[in-house]
């Protein structure tokens, strides 16, 4: 929220010598966050000048400039820069006339961006200054012509300081407003907070306005489908102003304040509604009364209904959208943006003013659904004071009469059915116990009264009714926070609590950290991907096993196109890889550890929100919440592309592939002390000949826990990725469960090892992994390690067969093995392979 200092000073007594830092410090003291400051970045001398004459001079480039004589000081007096009262100035604009009052930046002046004005030779003349446009002064985007002061209704004396005249010497402080303090999205709210902080007198602008209730304009509120049981509109005020002059410009002070507040000047009527929104915190919408057909109905959108909004886009409406409609249909998205059909235009003379209070949840959902955040929706989402709608409408009417020449009409309406805020019991001593400060009863009552609450004392404590602009105060803890904030956070002592003895990290936490550490140590980079998917991503990748799971849809997604909870980590890793590739990073080794969401068939997930309250939820309520959430196992995802080994002298580059993905899986296998079985597998997004399924043995048999492989080349091409992209995904929770809480470490033997090779001929269709496991089983406990070193298929072998060569290492813990013992164990393994797979030793 940007707050012009001059505007703030109208509603609270800001000391004349207060600096921007002083104002920021005062607002930070009551819990607001400093963001920065803003001004017009102008330095004088910048004065009012009068065009005495000009000579058009066509140029060879086709442009016509004007050589102007401009009076910049009263006749015979020195100008603000000490020079002559009449200056020769070259100007490229052609929209001004002799006698016009303009803004002249004299030599020495500085414009935004550090552009210093100096007398300089151009187009054959020495231009002794510059005649400024609105954009050059920071007052708008208009750069097509000179700012003529007569168009602003101004006729100041020549030589007048233009910075003060146009309020360009003002500045603004900017603070961040947290979501629970929507009342601070207004000059009124910030002024009140400054008063709380400094004790300065607060002058409520609402008290200066006399609300008038209009009658006779038909307004109906129909909300057959309220969200969370809350009606979409609880307050709806309309007023009519007739006979405005649409050609009148917005006065300079109004444009200046809007600009400092971060809002662009559009037209007088729109500027007035924006001004009052900033002033009171109440969003206002103005309709061209003559463009309305019939009265107004506030309702939910109909099936298939569309609306062209003020930004020129035609939007398909959702059944939850709250709309403003007339006899033709929807004419605005309530609390978000108006419709084009009733827009205020150059021919508008009669205006209908709307000031309403809409349900925050409904407005927030509509704004996100249509990706249409606005100044109005930001305020409604946080909660608007329901009592300020009538005064705000009256303030708009007042300004339209004063500035636009309009006349207030008795036509209008008032609908006010906003529920009153309930009272809260604040027991004696509660604030002291919660905050840890001995506040007196008078301090507690005084602080709550200062924020606008009604406070009544009884034998047990205080009965407090929050003010209408504080819907965030819902319980006694909220009241305690307000007491601490108003009395001063500096009263809270800084005491470092003694940490209670704990049990440290759980086995699961330690194991997850070990998994991340070993992958990072192996050269992979940990990333964090977006947990939401589009329909296309879900269909493309499915879950970790390749099946397309009907993913859980988020009811209120941040992005309507990515509304599905992820069932696999691979889509997110692919998106990150594509982003990095687009930035020139061609060799990637990434991993993510995160949750996936795997709904069980036939189950419905999600439920209505439980009512909020100060008490902790019961076990039944917690159970109900947990039942509405799908299983969320933690997975590890890996993606590699480009080179795993860079080209270097004596070493060619080595491209990443399925072997690297399996190496990453083996790192996990080693770190968690589990044993995975790797078999040829399949996955809808992976190359059919380069895919491995990962299994783990459990008491109930082998369970698939992951997959590794390379993306289909066609899919990689479609995603703008290299032809070879290696990936893997493993259920980390399943690995942790299989690992148990302890790791068995075998003692290191001091006896030498005996090594032998074993070559077995088996049918092509027999997996090498099955043969390896069988040899291990048959060789017994003397076999320390086994590794496949060759897979030969060719001459010298029977048809449809292959030769698998394993390197075996044998060792005994209590003696040196003889060659005969090692051979015996090797042959025992070969015999078991012959029995189970028909293997024969290759001579």
PDB file of C-alpha atoms in Angstrom, residues 58 172 192 206 236 238 297 338 344 357 414 440 445 489 527 646 693 698 712 720 790 830:
ATOM      1  CA  UNK A  58      10.080  22.140 -41.109  1.00  0.00           C
ATOM      2  CA  UNK A 172       4.672   8.374  -0.597  1.00  0.00           C
ATOM      3  CA  UNK A 192      -5.397   5.146  12.225  1.00  0.00           C
ATOM      4  CA  UNK A 206     -15.843   8.845   7.198  1.00  0.00           C
ATOM      5  CA  UNK A 236     -25.233  -3.175  -1.666  1.00  0.00           C
ATOM      6  CA  UNK A 238     -26.396   2.545  -5.115  1.00  0.00           C
ATOM      7  CA  UNK A 297     -29.519  -8.337  -9.825  1.00  0.00           C
ATOM      8  CA  UNK A 338     -16.800  -4.390 -14.416  1.00  0.00           C
ATOM      9  CA  UNK A 344     -18.006   4.966 -18.331  1.00  0.00           C
ATOM     10  CA  UNK A 357     -19.611  -5.741   0.521  1.00  0.00           C
ATOM     11  CA  UNK A 414     -29.692   0.336   0.214  1.00  0.00           C
ATOM     12  CA  UNK A 440      -2.549  -3.606  33.784  1.00  0.00           C
ATOM     13  CA  UNK A 445      -8.948  -1.948  28.150  1.00  0.00           C
ATOM     14  CA  UNK A 489       6.167  -4.863  21.239  1.00  0.00           C
ATOM     15  CA  UNK A 527      15.582 -29.339  -7.020  1.00  0.00           C
ATOM     16  CA  UNK A 646      32.919 -34.254 -20.060  1.00  0.00           C
ATOM     17  CA  UNK A 693      11.499 -52.201 -13.063  1.00  0.00           C
ATOM     18  CA  UNK A 698       9.232 -58.449   1.448  1.00  0.00           C
ATOM     19  CA  UNK A 712      10.780 -42.330 -25.473  1.00  0.00           C
ATOM     20  CA  UNK A 720      12.284 -30.152 -26.818  1.00  0.00           C
ATOM     21  CA  UNK A 790      30.111 -59.610 -20.142  1.00  0.00           C
ATOM     22  CA  UNK A 830      26.535 -73.000 -11.573  1.00  0.00           C
TER      23      UNK A 830
END
